[in-house]
Structures are given as structure tokens and as C-alpha cells.
């Protein structure tokens, strides 16, 4: 007998073997529950060396009669198993989709909470202040935070070594002795008075918001950076009454119509006369408390009539034109509006503070 290298193909001598293949194939297919197992099942029955394939290949060696009946049965089984294979494949695919659907994202569930951003309290108060002045006809202009000594001091009638320089402790960029045009971080927004008047002719009505810097130890009422709003109006016939009317109106719109306002003399080298504006203390109602240093009044700004020498220095005729100027701290106004007792809270970035506005 000659040995065959291939395993002998299954040669069903009768329908019994085909029936066996059929029932095994069906029960195994039944147990298949994923794509890999299905592929193994296909290879073992319908693959090139699959059990049914081998039966079909072996048909030629059968006697004619048997070949006919076994052949018909085997071909029927092949068609049926192929159909069942496709069916199973489709069902597996479907349950994979179902599994995906089961774990899909439920878009109707509420998402993780988003923290709403909001404007910084300084910005909120600044915008209210600017809205107020814009409605009175002022234009908003901005200027540089790094400034020449000239604009911050000299042109405002505060020469080097003048005692008034002590009113503004300065952060210098150049050592004053080493440069003939030293630069600094502006200590107030007043230098913009000069810059504007140098470039424009009256009538002028501007407000200038911006950051200012001071070389100061911080405490509840002092910060080394703060925001100011400067005001400047120059025209024919502008008087102290215009200044008082403008500022009283502003104070009533920001602090409420019942606030009392009071003007008192004060000194600033660039105005003559100079004054301060106070409002009655809303905490104690004028009785005197810690916030108003027991005076019953709280200072909110400095102001005055633009010094005639300054009008002349920018080329205006001081016989024809007069003007007023004022300057105030935005954080200070926000503190008074909201009852904030420490200016350092503004820029320490503590959300427990910022969330309240
Ligand atoms: N610039 C002054 C300050 O910062 C305030 C001021 C402005 C006073 C305009 C008078 C006129 O203290």
C-alpha cells in the first residue's frame, strides 16, 4: 500500500458521515460568539481543507450512484452552512453595534459644571465710570504706562528736587542721575493732560483710564499698581462751576443720588486752585468711623483748574482758554461701592474674592 502524505480525506461511505458533519457543524456554529471563533469554524468546515470541502473533493473516487446522492447532499449542506455563516456574521455584527449603543454617551445627561467667567471688579467699575463720562460728552483716550520724567513731572510743574515729588514715590527705569531724559513707570495719568494738549486744540473733553505704579509698601489702602481715570476739559469760558457740576453729577451716578458731596482746597502743582472731592461716609452716615477716619467724609478724587502756566506751555492762550482736570483711583471707587476693606484683594487672584462680583 502506498502511503499518502496528506491526511486521508474523509470518505463518507454513506450519508451517516455527512449527517455527523452536519450536526457537529450546526452545534459548533451555535456556540460561536465572536468573529474569531466564527472564522475558525469556517476554516474547519468550509475552508480549503475543511471537513465538508474534503468530502466534496473525495466525491470523484466514489462509485457513480453513491457519488450522485452523496454529492447532492454535500452540496446542499455546503449551501446551507454558507448561508448560516452569513447569518451568524450579520448577527455578531449587530450585537457589536448593540454593545456600542449600550455604552454610548447619553447626550441628555447634564455636563460637568462650567465656571462662568466674569469681568474683574476693577473693570466693572471702570466701565461704569467711563459710561458716565462718555454720556456727558467726554472722549476716552489711553496713553503709555512707561513715561518720560518730563511728562510725569517736569511738564506738570514738578521739577527735579521739588518737594511735591514726594507725593508720588516713583519706580524709575533709568537712574535719574545717569540719564538726561530719564524714564519711569507713570505714577498717575496726569502726564496724558500734557500729551493731549500738545496734540489737540480746544475744545477738549477727554477721560484717560490706565494703570499707574508707585514705589510703595502695600497695606490695606495702598498698592504698587492701581488704575486711575484722568479727566481734562479745556475750552473758552470753563469755570470751577463746570468742574463741580461734572464731579457732583458723577458722584451721584456712581454712589447714588442721596450721597452728599463736598469740595475742599487741596494742592497739586499742575492745578490752580486745586481741590479734593469727598462724599459723606455711607458706612456711618457722617457720624465718623474707621473707614472715614472718624471725619464722616471720604476722599474720592483730586481736581482743579488747569494751571495757566501749563496752558501757555502747550501753546494755548491762557487769556482765552481755561480748563479743569481731575484724577481718581478706580480701585478706591470700587472699594467704596462694594465695601471692600483691603485694596490688595484686587490683584491677589483669590477666586473666593473675585467670584463675588
Ligand atoms: N494726578 C493726581 C494724583 O494722582 C490727581 C489729580 C489729577 C489732581 C488731576 C488734580 C488734577 O494724585
Tab-separated table of C-alpha atoms and ligand atoms in Angstrom:
chain	number	residue	atom	x	y	z
A	1	UNK	CA	0.000	0.000	0.000
A	2	UNK	CA	1.323	3.402	-0.953
A	3	UNK	CA	1.445	5.913	1.867
A	4	UNK	CA	-0.250	9.251	1.180
A	5	UNK	CA	1.416	12.373	2.604
A	6	UNK	CA	-1.916	14.154	3.121
A	7	UNK	CA	-4.275	13.036	5.828
A	8	UNK	CA	-6.754	10.794	4.112
A	9	UNK	CA	-9.795	12.801	3.091
A	10	UNK	CA	-12.858	11.815	4.949
A	11	UNK	CA	-14.621	9.448	2.667
A	12	UNK	CA	-18.158	9.059	3.782
A	13	UNK	CA	-19.256	5.709	2.538
A	14	UNK	CA	-22.834	6.605	3.360
A	15	UNK	CA	-24.985	9.538	4.430
A	16	UNK	CA	-24.276	8.776	8.086
A	17	UNK	CA	-20.932	10.670	8.000
A	18	UNK	CA	-22.464	13.691	6.297
A	19	UNK	CA	-25.205	13.728	8.912
A	20	UNK	CA	-22.494	13.714	11.569
A	21	UNK	CA	-20.660	16.615	9.944
A	22	UNK	CA	-23.938	18.458	9.652
A	23	UNK	CA	-24.950	18.096	13.281
A	24	UNK	CA	-21.457	18.912	14.588
A	25	UNK	CA	-21.188	21.942	12.334
A	26	UNK	CA	-24.555	23.218	13.490
A	27	UNK	CA	-23.942	22.780	17.197
A	28	UNK	CA	-20.462	24.307	16.968
A	29	UNK	CA	-21.813	27.243	14.968
A	30	UNK	CA	-24.427	27.718	17.649
A	31	UNK	CA	-21.708	28.132	20.293
A	32	UNK	CA	-19.741	30.667	18.240
A	33	UNK	CA	-19.941	34.088	19.897
A	34	UNK	CA	-17.317	36.247	18.262
A	35	UNK	CA	-15.715	36.919	14.894
A	36	UNK	CA	-12.550	34.910	15.630
A	37	UNK	CA	-14.470	31.783	16.620
A	38	UNK	CA	-16.631	32.161	13.535
A	39	UNK	CA	-13.556	32.288	11.311
A	40	UNK	CA	-12.134	29.155	12.982
A	41	UNK	CA	-15.450	27.401	12.397
A	42	UNK	CA	-15.454	28.446	8.729
A	43	UNK	CA	-11.912	27.136	8.214
A	44	UNK	CA	-12.676	23.829	9.893
A	45	UNK	CA	-15.786	23.081	7.787
A	46	UNK	CA	-15.697	25.185	4.640
A	47	UNK	CA	-12.018	26.091	4.337
A	48	UNK	CA	-9.676	24.617	1.727
A	49	UNK	CA	-9.033	21.658	4.000
A	50	UNK	CA	-12.313	21.855	5.819
A	51	UNK	CA	-14.272	18.719	6.605
A	52	UNK	CA	-17.066	19.363	4.129
A	53	UNK	CA	-14.639	20.534	1.448
A	54	UNK	CA	-12.720	17.276	1.766
A	55	UNK	CA	-15.945	15.282	1.358
A	56	UNK	CA	-16.750	17.182	-1.810
A	57	UNK	CA	-13.229	16.707	-3.128
A	58	UNK	CA	-13.390	12.992	-2.406
A	59	UNK	CA	-16.577	12.511	-4.421
A	60	UNK	CA	-14.722	11.582	-7.594
A	61	UNK	CA	-13.444	8.382	-6.034
A	62	UNK	CA	-16.920	7.142	-5.252
A	63	UNK	CA	-18.966	4.824	-7.379
A	64	UNK	CA	-21.351	6.702	-9.650
A	65	UNK	CA	-24.558	6.012	-7.720
A	66	UNK	CA	-23.123	6.983	-4.369
A	67	UNK	CA	-21.400	10.000	-5.928
A	68	UNK	CA	-24.767	11.294	-7.073
A	69	UNK	CA	-26.599	11.004	-3.793
A	70	UNK	CA	-23.709	11.980	-1.505
A	71	UNK	CA	-22.767	14.795	-3.910
A	72	UNK	CA	-26.305	16.233	-3.844
A	73	UNK	CA	-26.451	16.067	-0.065
A	74	UNK	CA	-22.978	17.535	0.420
A	75	UNK	CA	-23.695	20.417	-1.950
A	76	UNK	CA	-26.967	21.172	-0.182
A	77	UNK	CA	-25.187	21.147	3.164
A	78	UNK	CA	-22.478	23.429	1.782
A	79	UNK	CA	-25.051	25.984	0.602
A	80	UNK	CA	-26.915	25.831	3.890
A	81	UNK	CA	-23.799	26.180	6.021
A	82	UNK	CA	-22.610	29.103	3.897
A	83	UNK	CA	-25.974	30.816	4.376
A	84	UNK	CA	-25.879	30.146	8.122
A	85	UNK	CA	-22.343	31.509	8.239
A	86	UNK	CA	-23.511	34.798	6.670
A	87	UNK	CA	-26.453	34.944	9.020
A	88	UNK	CA	-24.235	34.417	12.044
A	89	UNK	CA	-21.795	37.009	10.790
A	90	UNK	CA	-24.605	39.551	10.490
A	91	UNK	CA	-25.915	38.707	13.975
A	92	UNK	CA	-22.445	39.093	15.533
A	93	UNK	CA	-22.041	42.470	13.814
A	94	UNK	CA	-25.416	43.556	15.078
A	95	UNK	CA	-24.703	42.648	18.690
A	96	UNK	CA	-21.402	44.527	18.467
A	97	UNK	CA	-23.399	47.583	17.393
A	98	UNK	CA	-25.842	46.960	20.225
A	99	UNK	CA	-22.963	46.813	22.681
A	100	UNK	CA	-21.733	50.155	21.360
A	101	UNK	CA	-25.197	51.613	21.656
A	102	UNK	CA	-25.460	50.338	25.227
A	103	UNK	CA	-22.349	52.239	26.266
A	104	UNK	CA	-22.956	55.308	24.108
A	105	UNK	CA	-22.756	58.786	25.564
A	106	UNK	CA	-26.084	59.969	26.850
A	107	UNK	CA	-26.206	63.468	25.455
A	108	UNK	CA	-29.168	64.333	27.641
A	109	UNK	CA	-27.146	63.986	30.857
A	110	UNK	CA	-26.005	67.293	32.385
A	111	UNK	CA	-22.331	68.007	31.639
A	112	UNK	CA	-19.672	68.898	34.193
A	113	UNK	CA	-20.383	72.409	35.506
A	114	UNK	CA	-18.603	75.239	33.655
A	115	UNK	CA	-17.360	78.131	35.747
A	116	UNK	CA	-18.720	81.303	34.231
A	117	UNK	CA	-16.031	83.925	33.711
A	118	UNK	CA	-16.849	87.496	34.574
A	119	UNK	CA	-15.303	90.919	34.448
A	120	UNK	CA	-12.813	91.855	37.131
A	121	UNK	CA	-14.309	94.241	39.734
A	122	UNK	CA	-11.867	96.942	38.612
A	123	UNK	CA	-13.064	96.556	35.020
A	124	UNK	CA	-16.730	96.625	36.052
A	125	UNK	CA	-16.324	99.856	37.991
A	126	UNK	CA	-14.060	101.372	35.335
A	127	UNK	CA	-16.681	100.699	32.648
A	128	UNK	CA	-19.437	102.288	34.739
A	129	UNK	CA	-17.240	105.338	35.329
A	130	UNK	CA	-16.349	105.709	31.660
A	131	UNK	CA	-20.009	105.235	30.608
A	132	UNK	CA	-20.890	108.080	32.913
A	133	UNK	CA	-18.297	110.476	31.444
A	134	UNK	CA	-18.967	109.392	27.858
A	135	UNK	CA	-22.640	110.243	28.354
A	136	UNK	CA	-21.519	113.754	29.360
A	137	UNK	CA	-19.582	114.136	26.101
A	138	UNK	CA	-16.073	113.049	27.128
A	139	UNK	CA	-13.915	111.010	24.775
A	140	UNK	CA	-11.864	108.035	26.047
A	141	UNK	CA	-8.111	108.178	25.294
A	142	UNK	CA	-5.254	105.968	26.502
A	143	UNK	CA	-1.541	106.617	26.939
A	144	UNK	CA	1.787	104.946	27.757
A	145	UNK	CA	2.497	103.333	31.132
A	146	UNK	CA	6.242	103.834	30.641
A	147	UNK	CA	6.661	107.568	30.635
A	148	UNK	CA	9.304	110.256	30.447
A	149	UNK	CA	10.166	112.108	33.634
A	150	UNK	CA	9.270	115.130	31.504
A	151	UNK	CA	5.559	114.292	31.127
A	152	UNK	CA	5.077	112.665	34.523
A	153	UNK	CA	6.724	115.541	36.434
A	154	UNK	CA	8.546	118.378	34.681
A	155	UNK	CA	5.756	119.487	32.326
A	156	UNK	CA	3.296	119.270	35.228
A	157	UNK	CA	5.302	121.869	37.142
A	158	UNK	CA	7.042	119.359	39.385
A	159	UNK	CA	10.754	119.981	38.738
A	160	UNK	CA	13.534	117.775	39.992
A	161	UNK	CA	14.129	118.209	43.728
A	162	UNK	CA	10.738	119.906	44.172
A	163	UNK	CA	9.207	118.719	47.452
A	164	UNK	CA	5.958	117.886	45.601
A	165	UNK	CA	7.752	114.886	44.065
A	166	UNK	CA	7.365	113.224	47.448
A	167	UNK	CA	3.632	112.942	46.715
A	168	UNK	CA	4.465	110.234	44.188
A	169	UNK	CA	7.047	107.592	45.142
A	170	UNK	CA	8.403	106.579	41.810
A	171	UNK	CA	9.550	103.373	40.137
A	172	UNK	CA	12.393	104.554	37.903
A	173	UNK	CA	13.512	102.810	34.756
A	174	UNK	CA	16.657	104.938	34.397
A	175	UNK	CA	18.681	106.291	37.277
A	176	UNK	CA	17.809	109.984	37.346
A	177	UNK	CA	21.488	111.000	37.651
A	178	UNK	CA	22.626	108.897	34.714
A	179	UNK	CA	20.211	109.988	32.038
A	180	UNK	CA	19.220	113.438	30.874
A	181	UNK	CA	15.849	112.048	29.770
A	182	UNK	CA	15.041	109.510	32.494
A	183	UNK	CA	12.075	107.173	32.130
A	184	UNK	CA	9.762	105.842	34.806
A	185	UNK	CA	6.524	103.947	35.340
A	186	UNK	CA	3.906	106.686	35.381
A	187	UNK	CA	2.776	107.471	38.905
A	188	UNK	CA	-0.525	108.959	37.722
A	189	UNK	CA	-2.460	109.519	34.483
A	190	UNK	CA	-1.876	113.288	34.579
A	191	UNK	CA	1.014	113.167	32.051
A	192	UNK	CA	-1.702	112.481	29.455
A	193	UNK	CA	-3.037	116.000	30.089
A	194	UNK	CA	0.135	117.355	28.515
A	195	UNK	CA	0.298	114.783	25.710
A	196	UNK	CA	-3.298	115.520	24.695
A	197	UNK	CA	-2.949	119.305	24.818
A	198	UNK	CA	0.259	119.126	22.778
A	199	UNK	CA	-1.621	117.359	20.021
A	200	UNK	CA	-5.073	118.906	20.020
A	201	UNK	CA	-6.698	122.304	20.095
A	202	UNK	CA	-9.614	123.257	22.367
A	203	UNK	CA	-12.420	122.398	22.813
A	204	UNK	CA	-11.109	119.302	24.626
A	205	UNK	CA	-13.095	116.861	26.737
A	206	UNK	CA	-11.280	113.595	27.439
A	207	UNK	CA	-11.074	110.901	30.091
A	208	UNK	CA	-7.973	108.718	30.330
A	209	UNK	CA	-8.164	105.337	32.045
A	210	UNK	CA	-4.941	103.470	32.791
A	211	UNK	CA	-2.613	101.682	35.154
A	212	UNK	CA	-0.253	103.662	37.391
A	213	UNK	CA	2.618	102.498	39.547
A	214	UNK	CA	4.048	103.630	42.854
A	215	UNK	CA	7.114	102.588	44.799
A	216	UNK	CA	5.195	101.850	47.952
A	217	UNK	CA	4.909	99.246	50.650
A	218	UNK	CA	1.457	97.704	50.301
A	219	UNK	CA	-1.155	97.968	53.032
A	220	UNK	CA	-4.978	97.910	53.068
A	221	UNK	CA	-5.178	101.225	51.226
A	222	UNK	CA	-2.000	101.173	49.111
A	223	UNK	CA	-0.957	99.046	46.160
A	224	UNK	CA	2.103	99.445	43.965
A	225	UNK	CA	-0.153	99.231	40.909
A	226	UNK	CA	-3.583	100.768	40.545
A	227	UNK	CA	-5.930	102.122	37.926
A	228	UNK	CA	-6.736	105.779	37.525
A	229	UNK	CA	-9.151	107.812	35.464
A	230	UNK	CA	-7.957	111.262	34.482
A	231	UNK	CA	-10.333	113.905	33.190
A	232	UNK	CA	-9.493	117.028	31.192
A	233	UNK	CA	-11.726	119.723	29.731
A	234	UNK	CA	-10.348	122.856	28.042
A	235	UNK	CA	-12.461	125.443	26.297
A	236	UNK	CA	-13.437	129.094	26.340
A	237	UNK	CA	-15.273	130.030	29.488
A	238	UNK	CA	-14.768	126.848	31.501
A	239	UNK	CA	-15.102	127.618	35.195
A	240	UNK	CA	-14.905	125.984	38.566
A	241	UNK	CA	-18.710	125.639	38.422
A	242	UNK	CA	-18.342	123.283	35.423
A	243	UNK	CA	-15.848	121.183	37.354
A	244	UNK	CA	-18.060	120.989	40.429
A	245	UNK	CA	-21.159	120.209	38.384
A	246	UNK	CA	-19.407	117.465	36.407
A	247	UNK	CA	-17.973	115.775	39.503
A	248	UNK	CA	-21.120	116.088	41.634
A	249	UNK	CA	-23.108	114.508	38.796
A	250	UNK	CA	-20.523	111.740	38.503
A	251	UNK	CA	-20.550	111.049	42.262
A	252	UNK	CA	-24.342	110.849	42.342
A	253	UNK	CA	-24.467	108.475	39.401
A	254	UNK	CA	-21.828	106.151	40.805
A	255	UNK	CA	-22.696	106.285	44.520
A	256	UNK	CA	-26.407	107.119	44.417
A	257	UNK	CA	-28.407	110.376	44.343
A	258	UNK	CA	-28.538	110.683	48.142
A	259	UNK	CA	-24.749	110.966	48.607
A	260	UNK	CA	-23.640	114.369	49.808
A	261	UNK	CA	-20.535	115.780	48.111
A	262	UNK	CA	-18.091	118.301	49.492
A	263	UNK	CA	-15.238	120.173	47.793
A	264	UNK	CA	-12.240	121.305	49.786
A	265	UNK	CA	-8.967	123.006	48.958
A	266	UNK	CA	-6.041	120.734	48.138
A	267	UNK	CA	-2.684	121.213	46.493
A	268	UNK	CA	-1.438	119.762	43.208
A	269	UNK	CA	1.318	121.663	41.344
A	270	UNK	CA	-0.495	121.432	37.981
A	271	UNK	CA	-3.819	122.985	39.027
A	272	UNK	CA	-4.761	126.355	40.484
A	273	UNK	CA	-6.876	126.326	42.503
A	274	UNK	CA	-6.642	122.674	43.472
A	275	UNK	CA	-9.231	120.715	45.382
A	276	UNK	CA	-10.402	117.355	46.591
A	277	UNK	CA	-13.849	115.840	46.419
A	278	UNK	CA	-15.316	113.995	49.360
A	279	UNK	CA	-18.550	112.095	49.744
A	280	UNK	CA	-20.314	111.584	53.065
A	281	UNK	CA	-19.409	108.252	54.619
A	282	UNK	CA	-22.075	105.706	53.686
A	283	UNK	CA	-20.970	103.385	56.466
A	284	UNK	CA	-21.548	105.674	59.419
A	285	UNK	CA	-23.726	108.254	57.640
A	286	UNK	CA	-21.382	111.059	58.682
A	287	UNK	CA	-21.054	110.092	62.351
A	288	UNK	CA	-17.399	109.118	61.983
A	289	UNK	CA	-15.992	105.583	61.727
A	290	UNK	CA	-12.804	103.709	60.843
A	291	UNK	CA	-13.389	103.858	57.074
A	292	UNK	CA	-13.699	107.666	57.059
A	293	UNK	CA	-11.016	108.130	59.756
A	294	UNK	CA	-13.748	109.478	62.072
A	295	UNK	CA	-14.260	112.502	59.828
A	296	UNK	CA	-17.603	111.448	58.361
A	297	UNK	CA	-16.242	112.179	54.854
A	298	UNK	CA	-14.335	110.027	52.368
A	299	UNK	CA	-11.969	111.487	49.777
A	300	UNK	CA	-12.562	110.135	46.292
A	301	UNK	CA	-10.517	112.332	43.966
A	302	UNK	CA	-8.212	115.257	43.314
A	303	UNK	CA	-9.071	118.035	40.861
A	304	UNK	CA	-8.625	121.666	39.963
A	305	UNK	CA	-8.384	124.295	37.261
A	306	UNK	CA	-5.550	123.636	34.811
A	307	UNK	CA	-2.655	125.904	35.781
A	308	UNK	CA	-2.369	128.838	33.311
A	309	UNK	CA	1.392	128.237	33.009
A	310	UNK	CA	0.628	124.762	31.679
A	311	UNK	CA	-1.869	126.106	29.155
A	312	UNK	CA	0.811	128.546	27.951
A	313	UNK	CA	3.484	125.834	27.847
A	314	UNK	CA	1.470	123.804	25.341
A	315	UNK	CA	0.857	126.913	23.234
A	316	UNK	CA	-2.679	127.823	24.328
A	317	UNK	CA	-3.681	131.402	25.027
A	318	UNK	CA	-4.470	131.299	28.748
A	319	UNK	CA	-6.402	134.580	28.473
A	320	UNK	CA	-8.819	132.886	26.112
A	321	UNK	CA	-8.905	129.292	27.340
A	322	UNK	CA	-9.429	127.805	30.736
A	323	UNK	CA	-9.767	124.178	31.748
A	324	UNK	CA	-10.348	121.756	34.558
A	325	UNK	CA	-8.716	118.423	35.354
A	326	UNK	CA	-9.427	115.630	37.785
A	327	UNK	CA	-7.919	112.282	38.662
A	328	UNK	CA	-9.171	109.353	40.722
A	329	UNK	CA	-8.343	105.786	41.658
A	330	UNK	CA	-10.686	103.160	40.218
A	331	UNK	CA	-9.967	100.520	42.892
A	332	UNK	CA	-10.741	103.078	45.555
A	333	UNK	CA	-14.127	103.810	43.973
A	334	UNK	CA	-14.813	100.052	43.665
A	335	UNK	CA	-13.870	99.579	47.347
A	336	UNK	CA	-16.343	102.253	48.387
A	337	UNK	CA	-19.104	100.869	46.171
A	338	UNK	CA	-18.728	97.268	47.353
A	339	UNK	CA	-17.473	97.784	50.909
A	340	UNK	CA	-14.084	96.168	50.179
A	341	UNK	CA	-11.705	96.901	53.042
A	342	UNK	CA	-8.350	95.882	51.529
A	343	UNK	CA	-7.053	97.081	48.145
A	344	UNK	CA	-4.619	94.154	47.979
A	345	UNK	CA	-7.549	91.794	47.337
A	346	UNK	CA	-7.930	93.148	43.788
A	347	UNK	CA	-4.753	91.635	42.368
A	348	UNK	CA	-4.082	88.662	44.624
A	349	UNK	CA	-6.217	86.475	42.306
A	350	UNK	CA	-8.187	84.779	45.055
A	351	UNK	CA	-11.314	83.340	43.403
A	352	UNK	CA	-13.215	83.471	46.705
A	353	UNK	CA	-12.951	87.247	46.363
A	354	UNK	CA	-13.346	87.574	42.587
A	355	UNK	CA	-16.356	85.201	42.467
A	356	UNK	CA	-18.380	87.713	44.460
A	357	UNK	CA	-18.639	90.247	41.644
B	1	LIG	N1	-2.809	113.088	39.435
B	1	LIG	C1	-3.242	113.378	40.767
B	1	LIG	C2	-2.879	112.194	41.678
B	1	LIG	O1	-2.630	111.120	41.192
B	1	LIG	C3	-4.721	113.622	40.831
B	1	LIG	C4	-5.151	114.870	40.117
B	1	LIG	C5	-5.434	114.834	38.775
B	1	LIG	C6	-5.251	116.081	40.772
B	1	LIG	C7	-5.841	115.975	38.102
B	1	LIG	C8	-5.649	117.221	40.135
B	1	LIG	C9	-5.949	117.158	38.804
B	1	LIG	O2	-2.803	112.322	42.868
